[in-house]
PDB file of N, CA and C in Angstrom:
ATOM      1  N   GLY A   1       0.574  -0.999  -0.047  1.00 57.00           N
ATOM      2  CA  GLY A   1       0.064   0.128   0.264  1.00 57.00           C
ATOM      3  C   GLY A   1       0.839   1.010  -0.124  1.00 57.00           C
ATOM      4  N   ASN A   2      -0.042   2.645   0.210  1.00 62.00           N
ATOM      5  CA  ASN A   2       1.081   3.663   0.236  1.00 62.00           C
ATOM      6  C   ASN A   2       1.424   3.801   1.186  1.00 62.00           C
ATOM      7  N   PRO A   3       2.825   4.522   1.082  1.00 60.00           N
ATOM      8  CA  PRO A   3       3.274   4.796   2.966  1.00 60.00           C
ATOM      9  C   PRO A   3       2.133   6.389   3.662  1.00 60.00           C
ATOM     10  N   PRO A   4       1.996   5.936   4.834  1.00 75.00           N
ATOM     11  CA  PRO A   4       1.443   6.714   5.449  1.00 75.00           C
ATOM     12  C   PRO A   4       1.977   7.845   5.424  1.00 75.00           C
ATOM     13  N   GLY A   5       0.786   9.303   4.343  1.00 86.00           N
ATOM     14  CA  GLY A   5       0.999  10.770   4.368  1.00 86.00           C
ATOM     15  C   GLY A   5       0.824  11.688   5.818  1.00 86.00           C
ATOM     16  N   ILE A   6       1.096  12.772   5.715  1.00 87.00           N
ATOM     17  CA  ILE A   6       1.276  13.855   6.974  1.00 87.00           C
ATOM     18  C   ILE A   6      -0.146  13.703   7.654  1.00 87.00           C
ATOM     19  N   PHE A   7      -1.086  14.013   7.141  1.00 86.00           N
ATOM     20  CA  PHE A   7      -2.383  13.496   7.734  1.00 86.00           C
ATOM     21  C   PHE A   7      -2.631  12.253   8.911  1.00 86.00           C
ATOM     22  N   ARG A   8      -1.886  11.086   8.227  1.00 88.00           N
ATOM     23  CA  ARG A   8      -1.842   9.569   9.074  1.00 88.00           C
ATOM     24  C   ARG A   8      -1.273  10.123  10.256  1.00 88.00           C
ATOM     25  N   ILE A   9      -0.201  11.031   9.815  1.00 89.00           N
ATOM     26  CA  ILE A   9       1.376  10.724  11.077  1.00 89.00           C
ATOM     27  C   ILE A   9       0.843  11.244  11.830  1.00 89.00           C
ATOM     28  N   LEU A  10       0.154  12.612  11.663  1.00 88.00           N
ATOM     29  CA  LEU A  10      -0.495  13.473  12.754  1.00 88.00           C
ATOM     30  C   LEU A  10      -1.684  13.040  13.302  1.00 88.00           C
ATOM     31  N   ASP A  11      -2.251  12.515  12.864  1.00 86.00           N
ATOM     32  CA  ASP A  11      -3.512  11.891  13.614  1.00 86.00           C
ATOM     33  C   ASP A  11      -3.312  10.621  14.367  1.00 86.00           C
ATOM     34  N   ASP A  12      -1.706  10.163  14.616  1.00 86.00           N
ATOM     35  CA  ASP A  12      -1.635   8.937  14.948  1.00 86.00           C
ATOM     36  C   ASP A  12      -0.430   9.816  16.232  1.00 86.00           C
ATOM     37  N   THR A  13       0.105  10.838  16.101  1.00 86.00           N
ATOM     38  CA  THR A  13       1.064  12.122  16.721  1.00 86.00           C
ATOM     39  C   THR A  13      -0.552  12.259  18.173  1.00 86.00           C
ATOM     40  N   CYS A  14      -1.193  12.233  17.441  1.00 84.00           N
ATOM     41  CA  CYS A  14      -2.496  13.441  18.601  1.00 84.00           C
ATOM     42  C   CYS A  14      -3.728  12.436  19.121  1.00 84.00           C
ATOM     43  N   ARG A  15      -3.220  10.944  18.759  1.00 82.00           N
ATOM     44  CA  ARG A  15      -4.078  10.235  19.682  1.00 82.00           C
ATOM     45  C   ARG A  15      -3.314  10.044  21.005  1.00 82.00           C
ATOM     46  N   THR A  16      -2.261  10.021  21.001  1.00 78.00           N
ATOM     47  CA  THR A  16      -1.240  10.414  22.341  1.00 78.00           C
ATOM     48  C   THR A  16      -0.826  11.518  22.950  1.00 78.00           C
ATOM     49  N   LEU A  17      -1.601  12.428  22.513  1.00 75.00           N
ATOM     50  CA  LEU A  17      -1.349  13.696  23.045  1.00 75.00           C
ATOM     51  C   LEU A  17      -1.940  13.991  24.593  1.00 75.00           C
ATOM     52  N   HIS A  18      -2.346  13.366  25.163  1.00 72.00           N
ATOM     53  CA  HIS A  18      -2.975  13.393  26.338  1.00 72.00           C
ATOM     54  C   HIS A  18      -1.921  12.607  27.575  1.00 72.00           C
ATOM     55  N   ALA A  19      -1.081  12.542  26.794  1.00 72.00           N
ATOM     56  CA  ALA A  19       0.292  11.578  27.748  1.00 72.00           C
ATOM     57  C   ALA A  19       1.835  12.505  27.790  1.00 72.00           C
ATOM     58  N   VAL A  20       1.737  13.746  26.687  1.00 78.00           N
ATOM     59  CA  VAL A  20       3.201  14.425  26.502  1.00 78.00           C
ATOM     60  C   VAL A  20       2.541  16.028  26.266  1.00 78.00           C
ATOM     61  N   ASP A  21       3.426  16.826  26.632  1.00 83.00           N
ATOM     62  CA  ASP A  21       3.148  18.236  26.930  1.00 83.00           C
ATOM     63  C   ASP A  21       3.362  18.491  25.369  1.00 83.00           C
ATOM     64  N   SER A  22       3.170  19.774  24.286  1.00 82.00           N
ATOM     65  CA  SER A  22       3.275  19.984  23.281  1.00 82.00           C
ATOM     66  C   SER A  22       4.304  20.144  22.375  1.00 82.00           C
ATOM     67  N   ASP A  23       5.571  20.648  22.743  1.00 84.00           N
ATOM     68  CA  ASP A  23       6.334  20.716  22.528  1.00 84.00           C
ATOM     69  C   ASP A  23       6.885  19.176  21.911  1.00 84.00           C
ATOM     70  N   THR A  24       6.776  18.382  23.186  1.00 86.00           N
ATOM     71  CA  THR A  24       7.317  16.716  22.699  1.00 86.00           C
ATOM     72  C   THR A  24       6.126  16.003  22.001  1.00 86.00           C
ATOM     73  N   ALA A  25       4.777  16.679  21.769  1.00 86.00           N
ATOM     74  CA  ALA A  25       4.102  16.206  20.569  1.00 86.00           C
ATOM     75  C   ALA A  25       4.613  16.589  19.346  1.00 86.00           C
ATOM     76  N   ASP A  26       4.904  17.930  19.283  1.00 87.00           N
ATOM     77  CA  ASP A  26       5.744  18.593  18.065  1.00 87.00           C
ATOM     78  C   ASP A  26       6.700  17.867  17.813  1.00 87.00           C
ATOM     79  N   SER A  27       7.367  16.936  18.658  1.00 87.00           N
ATOM     80  CA  SER A  27       9.056  16.877  18.188  1.00 87.00           C
ATOM     81  C   SER A  27       8.444  15.579  17.598  1.00 87.00           C
ATOM     82  N   ASN A  28       7.271  14.323  18.595  1.00 88.00           N
ATOM     83  CA  ASN A  28       7.206  12.996  18.023  1.00 88.00           C
ATOM     84  C   ASN A  28       6.649  13.195  16.660  1.00 88.00           C
ATOM     85  N   PHE A  29       5.970  14.287  16.088  1.00 88.00           N
ATOM     86  CA  PHE A  29       5.808  14.477  14.703  1.00 88.00           C
ATOM     87  C   PHE A  29       6.341  14.570  14.116  1.00 88.00           C
ATOM     88  N   ILE A  30       7.785  15.192  14.059  1.00 87.00           N
ATOM     89  CA  ILE A  30       8.834  15.357  13.241  1.00 87.00           C
ATOM     90  C   ILE A  30       9.288  13.987  13.216  1.00 87.00           C
ATOM     91  N   SER A  31       9.491  13.760  13.803  1.00 88.00           N
ATOM     92  CA  SER A  31      10.513  12.295  14.218  1.00 88.00           C
ATOM     93  C   SER A  31      10.165  11.019  13.674  1.00 88.00           C
ATOM     94  N   LYS A  32       8.554  11.105  13.727  1.00 88.00           N
ATOM     95  CA  LYS A  32       7.761  10.067  12.957  1.00 88.00           C
ATOM     96  C   LYS A  32       7.628  10.834  11.197  1.00 88.00           C
ATOM     97  N   MET A  33       7.669  11.490  10.859  1.00 87.00           N
ATOM     98  CA  MET A  33       7.314  12.070   9.545  1.00 87.00           C
ATOM     99  C   MET A  33       8.951  11.878   8.875  1.00 87.00           C
ATOM    100  N   GLN A  34      10.427  11.696   9.508  1.00 86.00           N
ATOM    101  CA  GLN A  34      11.844  11.561   9.271  1.00 86.00           C
ATOM    102  C   GLN A  34      11.867   9.953   9.068  1.00 86.00           C
ATOM    103  N   MET A  35      10.704   9.716  10.095  1.00 87.00           N
ATOM    104  CA  MET A  35      11.606   7.849  10.528  1.00 87.00           C
ATOM    105  C   MET A  35      10.386   7.312   8.917  1.00 87.00           C
ATOM    106  N   SER A  36       9.500   7.567   8.666  1.00 85.00           N
ATOM    107  CA  SER A  36       8.861   7.270   7.386  1.00 85.00           C
ATOM    108  C   SER A  36       9.107   7.215   6.050  1.00 85.00           C
ATOM    109  N   ASN A  37       8.538   6.899   4.732  1.00 79.00           N
ATOM    110  CA  ASN A  37       9.245   7.514   3.766  1.00 79.00           C
ATOM    111  C   ASN A  37       8.407   9.008   3.309  1.00 79.00           C
ATOM    112  N   VAL A  38       7.748   9.797   4.164  1.00 82.00           N
ATOM    113  CA  VAL A  38       6.513  10.387   3.535  1.00 82.00           C
ATOM    114  C   VAL A  38       7.565  11.391   3.196  1.00 82.00           C
ATOM    115  N   GLY A  39       8.801  11.674   3.646  1.00 73.00           N
ATOM    116  CA  GLY A  39       9.867  12.458   3.665  1.00 73.00           C
ATOM    117  C   GLY A  39      10.808  12.458   1.821  1.00 73.00           C
ATOM    118  N   SER A  40      10.628  11.109   1.025  1.00 82.00           N
ATOM    119  CA  SER A  40      10.584  10.713   0.066  1.00 82.00           C
ATOM    120  C   SER A  40       9.920  11.333  -1.149  1.00 82.00           C
ATOM    121  N   HIS A  41       9.141  11.837  -0.576  1.00 83.00           N
ATOM    122  CA  HIS A  41       7.587  12.409  -1.698  1.00 83.00           C
ATOM    123  C   HIS A  41       8.615  13.759  -2.425  1.00 83.00           C
ATOM    124  N   PRO A  42       8.252  13.832  -3.637  1.00 87.00           N
ATOM    125  CA  PRO A  42       9.485  14.597  -4.141  1.00 87.00           C
ATOM    126  C   PRO A  42       8.729  16.562  -4.389  1.00 87.00           C
ATOM    127  N   HIS A  43       7.752  16.433  -3.493  1.00 88.00           N
ATOM    128  CA  HIS A  43       7.038  17.724  -3.402  1.00 88.00           C
ATOM    129  C   HIS A  43       6.425  17.833  -1.591  1.00 88.00           C
ATOM    130  N   LEU A  44       7.447  17.074  -1.079  1.00 88.00           N
ATOM    131  CA  LEU A  44       7.826  17.336   0.305  1.00 88.00           C
ATOM    132  C   LEU A  44       9.138  17.171   1.024  1.00 88.00           C
ATOM    133  N   ARG A  45      10.156  18.606   1.917  1.00 87.00           N
ATOM    134  CA  ARG A  45      10.701  18.443   2.323  1.00 87.00           C
ATOM    135  C   ARG A  45      10.491  18.406   3.848  1.00 87.00           C
ATOM    136  N   VAL A  46      11.003  17.314   4.545  1.00 87.00           N
ATOM    137  CA  VAL A  46      10.553  17.311   6.101  1.00 87.00           C
ATOM    138  C   VAL A  46      12.067  18.118   6.661  1.00 87.00           C
ATOM    139  N   LEU A  47      12.008  19.267   7.480  1.00 83.00           N
ATOM    140  CA  LEU A  47      13.473  19.966   8.236  1.00 83.00           C
ATOM    141  C   LEU A  47      13.253  19.821   9.553  1.00 83.00           C
ATOM    142  N   GLY A  48      13.747  18.715  10.124  1.00 75.00           N
ATOM    143  CA  GLY A  48      14.337  18.573  10.742  1.00 75.00           C
ATOM    144  C   GLY A  48      15.688  19.166  11.369  1.00 75.00           C
ATOM    145  N   SER A  49      14.816  19.063  13.027  1.00 67.00           N
ATOM    146  CA  SER A  49      15.682  20.125  14.253  1.00 67.00           C
ATOM    147  C   SER A  49      15.735  19.554  15.253  1.00 67.00           C
ATOM    148  N   THR A  50      16.942  20.103  16.185  1.00 65.00           N
ATOM    149  CA  THR A  50      16.831  19.451  17.478  1.00 65.00           C
ATOM    150  C   THR A  50      16.356  20.622  18.364  1.00 65.00           C
ATOM    151  N   SER A  51      15.456  21.275  17.940  1.00 65.00           N
ATOM    152  CA  SER A  51      14.571  22.344  18.064  1.00 65.00           C
ATOM    153  C   SER A  51      13.913  22.066  17.666  1.00 65.00           C
ATOM    154  N   VAL A  52      12.566  21.902  18.395  1.00 64.00           N
ATOM    155  CA  VAL A  52      11.132  21.943  17.432  1.00 64.00           C
ATOM    156  C   VAL A  52      10.582  23.996  17.751  1.00 64.00           C
ATOM    157  N   PHE A  53      11.314  24.979  17.852  1.00 70.00           N
ATOM    158  CA  PHE A  53      11.233  25.770  17.434  1.00 70.00           C
ATOM    159  C   PHE A  53      11.460  26.035  15.909  1.00 70.00           C
ATOM    160  N   ASN A  54      12.151  25.303  15.658  1.00 76.00           N
ATOM    161  CA  ASN A  54      13.210  25.384  13.794  1.00 76.00           C
ATOM    162  C   ASN A  54      12.661  24.078  13.285  1.00 76.00           C
ATOM    163  N   ALA A  55      11.801  22.732  13.435  1.00 83.00           N
ATOM    164  CA  ALA A  55      11.221  21.839  13.330  1.00 83.00           C
ATOM    165  C   ALA A  55      10.522  22.180  12.037  1.00 83.00           C
ATOM    166  N   GLY A  56      10.295  21.508  11.076  1.00 87.00           N
ATOM    167  CA  GLY A  56       8.996  21.987   9.749  1.00 87.00           C
ATOM    168  C   GLY A  56       9.320  21.255   8.578  1.00 87.00           C
ATOM    169  N   PHE A  57       8.348  21.330   7.746  1.00 88.00           N
ATOM    170  CA  PHE A  57       8.447  20.331   6.986  1.00 88.00           C
ATOM    171  C   PHE A  57       7.788  21.780   5.640  1.00 88.00           C
ATOM    172  N   THR A  58       8.573  21.378   4.326  1.00 89.00           N
ATOM    173  CA  THR A  58       8.484  22.259   3.180  1.00 89.00           C
ATOM    174  C   THR A  58       7.264  21.425   2.757  1.00 89.00           C
ATOM    175  N   ILE A  59       6.141  21.750   1.646  1.00 90.00           N
ATOM    176  CA  ILE A  59       4.940  21.573   0.750  1.00 90.00           C
ATOM    177  C   ILE A  59       5.610  22.183  -0.557  1.00 90.00           C
ATOM    178  N   LYS A  60       5.876  21.420  -1.913  1.00 92.00           N
ATOM    179  CA  LYS A  60       6.142  22.158  -2.732  1.00 92.00           C
ATOM    180  C   LYS A  60       4.855  22.651  -3.354  1.00 92.00           C
ATOM    181  N   HIS A  61       4.258  23.228  -3.470  1.00 89.00           N
ATOM    182  CA  HIS A  61       2.671  23.975  -4.146  1.00 89.00           C
ATOM    183  C   HIS A  61       2.975  24.301  -5.405  1.00 89.00           C
ATOM    184  N   TYR A  62       2.191  24.383  -5.922  1.00 89.00           N
ATOM    185  CA  TYR A  62       2.697  25.067  -7.652  1.00 89.00           C
ATOM    186  C   TYR A  62       2.838  26.352  -7.631  1.00 89.00           C
ATOM    187  N   ALA A  63       2.461  26.792  -6.899  1.00 89.00           N
ATOM    188  CA  ALA A  63       2.469  28.313  -6.309  1.00 89.00           C
ATOM    189  C   ALA A  63       3.611  28.789  -5.958  1.00 89.00           C
ATOM    190  N   GLY A  64       4.570  27.954  -5.104  1.00 94.00           N
ATOM    191  CA  GLY A  64       5.632  28.022  -4.781  1.00 94.00           C
ATOM    192  C   GLY A  64       5.482  27.157  -3.622  1.00 94.00           C
ATOM    193  N   ASP A  65       6.291  27.330  -2.923  1.00 93.00           N
ATOM    194  CA  ASP A  65       6.924  26.503  -1.627  1.00 93.00           C
ATOM    195  C   ASP A  65       6.452  26.831  -0.388  1.00 93.00           C
ATOM    196  N   VAL A  66       5.887  26.363   0.273  1.00 92.00           N
ATOM    197  CA  VAL A  66       5.414  26.544   2.137  1.00 92.00           C
ATOM    198  C   VAL A  66       5.731  26.244   3.134  1.00 92.00           C
ATOM    199  N   THR A  67       6.705  26.954   3.501  1.00 89.00           N
ATOM    200  CA  THR A  67       6.835  25.644   4.871  1.00 89.00           C
ATOM    201  C   THR A  67       6.227  26.101   5.922  1.00 89.00           C
ATOM    202  N   TYR A  68       5.823  25.291   6.949  1.00 89.00           N
ATOM    203  CA  TYR A  68       5.090  24.816   7.875  1.00 89.00           C
ATOM    204  C   TYR A  68       6.247  24.666   9.280  1.00 89.00           C
ATOM    205  N   ASN A  69       6.204  25.780  10.035  1.00 89.00           N
ATOM    206  CA  ASN A  69       6.800  25.336  11.116  1.00 89.00           C
ATOM    207  C   ASN A  69       5.728  24.531  12.196  1.00 89.00           C
ATOM    208  N   VAL A  70       6.489  23.457  13.151  1.00 87.00           N
ATOM    209  CA  VAL A  70       5.777  22.237  13.867  1.00 87.00           C
ATOM    210  C   VAL A  70       5.477  22.593  15.231  1.00 87.00           C
ATOM    211  N   ARG A  71       5.776  23.577  15.341  1.00 87.00           N
ATOM    212  CA  ARG A  71       5.705  24.301  16.891  1.00 87.00           C
ATOM    213  C   ARG A  71       4.083  24.159  17.286  1.00 87.00           C
ATOM    214  N   GLY A  72       3.398  23.461  18.100  1.00 85.00           N
ATOM    215  CA  GLY A  72       1.903  23.774  18.189  1.00 85.00           C
ATOM    216  C   GLY A  72       1.239  23.298  17.535  1.00 85.00           C
ATOM    217  N   PHE A  73       1.577  22.426  16.921  1.00 83.00           N
ATOM    218  CA  PHE A  73       0.891  21.888  15.295  1.00 83.00           C
ATOM    219  C   PHE A  73       0.014  20.743  15.666  1.00 83.00           C
ATOM    220  N   ALA A  74       0.356  19.550  16.615  1.00 84.00           N
ATOM    221  CA  ALA A  74      -0.077  18.827  17.110  1.00 84.00           C
ATOM    222  C   ALA A  74      -1.248  19.323  18.002  1.00 84.00           C
ATOM    223  N   PHE A  75      -1.244  20.222  18.806  1.00 82.00           N
ATOM    224  CA  PHE A  75      -2.603  20.751  19.744  1.00 82.00           C
ATOM    225  C   PHE A  75      -3.270  21.230  18.836  1.00 82.00           C
ATOM    226  N   LYS A  76      -3.066  21.942  17.562  1.00 82.00           N
ATOM    227  CA  LYS A  76      -4.225  22.834  16.999  1.00 82.00           C
ATOM    228  C   LYS A  76      -4.508  21.999  16.104  1.00 82.00           C
ATOM    229  N   ASN A  77      -3.992  20.795  16.274  1.00 80.00           N
ATOM    230  CA  ASN A  77      -5.147  19.934  14.939  1.00 80.00           C
ATOM    231  C   ASN A  77      -5.612  18.310  16.052  1.00 80.00           C
ATOM    232  N   MET A  78      -5.252  18.813  17.134  1.00 73.00           N
ATOM    233  CA  MET A  78      -6.809  17.825  18.176  1.00 73.00           C
ATOM    234  C   MET A  78      -7.909  18.009  18.465  1.00 73.00           C
ATOM    235  N   ASP A  79      -8.631  17.148  18.072  1.00 64.00           N
ATOM    236  CA  ASP A  79     -10.074  17.239  17.937  1.00 64.00           C
ATOM    237  C   ASP A  79     -10.508  17.187  19.100  1.00 64.00           C
ATOM    238  N   GLN A  80     -10.841  18.554  19.502  1.00 65.00           N
ATOM    239  CA  GLN A  80     -11.346  19.035  20.704  1.00 65.00           C
ATOM    240  C   GLN A  80     -13.056  18.364  21.161  1.00 65.00           C
ATOM    241  N   LEU A  81     -13.839  18.229  20.490  1.00 65.00           N
ATOM    242  CA  LEU A  81     -14.965  17.289  19.854  1.00 65.00           C
ATOM    243  C   LEU A  81     -15.600  16.197  21.304  1.00 65.00           C
ATOM    244  N   ILE A  82     -14.518  15.523  21.589  1.00 66.00           N
ATOM    245  CA  ILE A  82     -14.485  14.035  22.591  1.00 66.00           C
ATOM    246  C   ILE A  82     -14.499  15.051  23.771  1.00 66.00           C
ATOM    247  N   ASN A  83     -13.241  16.018  23.832  1.00 66.00           N
ATOM    248  CA  ASN A  83     -14.139  17.013  25.811  1.00 66.00           C
ATOM    249  C   ASN A  83     -14.960  17.326  25.883  1.00 66.00           C
ATOM    250  N   SER A  84     -15.274  17.926  25.139  1.00 70.00           N
ATOM    251  CA  SER A  84     -16.669  18.409  25.347  1.00 70.00           C
ATOM    252  C   SER A  84     -17.784  17.624  25.430  1.00 70.00           C
ATOM    253  N   LEU A  85     -17.787  16.614  24.280  1.00 72.00           N
ATOM    254  CA  LEU A  85     -18.620  15.830  24.951  1.00 72.00           C
ATOM    255  C   LEU A  85     -19.291  14.867  26.358  1.00 72.00           C
ATOM    256  N   VAL A  86     -17.392  14.826  26.460  1.00 73.00           N
ATOM    257  CA  VAL A  86     -17.383  14.100  28.157  1.00 73.00           C
ATOM    258  C   VAL A  86     -17.729  14.966  29.319  1.00 73.00           C
ATOM    259  N   GLY A  87     -17.447  16.271  28.692  1.00 74.00           N
ATOM    260  CA  GLY A  87     -17.589  17.167  29.577  1.00 74.00           C
ATOM    261  C   GLY A  87     -18.829  17.598  29.816  1.00 74.00           C
ATOM    262  N   THR A  88     -19.963  17.487  29.095  1.00 78.00           N
ATOM    263  CA  THR A  88     -20.958  17.965  28.646  1.00 78.00           C
ATOM    264  C   THR A  88     -22.138  15.825  29.374  1.00 78.00           C
ATOM    265  N   MET A  89     -21.556  15.453  29.347  1.00 77.00           N
ATOM    266  CA  MET A  89     -21.938  13.952  29.575  1.00 77.00           C
ATOM    267  C   MET A  89     -21.972  14.024  31.154  1.00 77.00           C
ATOM    268  N   LYS A  90     -20.635  14.709  31.901  1.00 80.00           N
ATOM    269  CA  LYS A  90     -20.705  14.398  33.088  1.00 80.00           C
ATOM    270  C   LYS A  90     -21.365  15.842  33.945  1.00 80.00           C
ATOM    271  N   GLN A  91     -21.596  16.415  33.352  1.00 83.00           N
ATOM    272  CA  GLN A  91     -22.720  17.603  33.879  1.00 83.00           C
ATOM    273  C   GLN A  91     -24.120  17.387  33.731  1.00 83.00           C
ATOM    274  N   SER A  92     -24.635  16.038  32.766  1.00 78.00           N
ATOM    275  CA  SER A  92     -25.826  15.895  32.949  1.00 78.00           C
ATOM    276  C   SER A  92     -26.285  14.914  33.999  1.00 78.00           C
ATOM    277  N   SER A  93     -27.608  14.671  34.080  1.00 71.00           N
ATOM    278  CA  SER A  93     -27.899  13.867  35.197  1.00 71.00           C
ATOM    279  C   SER A  93     -29.054  12.909  34.446  1.00 71.00           C
TER     280      SER A  93
END
């Protein structure tokens, strides 16, 4: 099959957010991207760094390259609906 893409790796990272802080989650995300075959795609360049402040990736779009910094990336992607539902259920009688 196809190698995992950016969104699959990001979703996998977000499943473990309850156990780590934001910077650790972002470091895990960029590490998983580096270890996967996703970086071999001709339109993607993974910019690893020892600091999450500098880590990111560049996507080569038709209109030009767009670079994304991964700091806060995982927490911004996290689905908050589940937490809202749990909070509502706890308050209901």
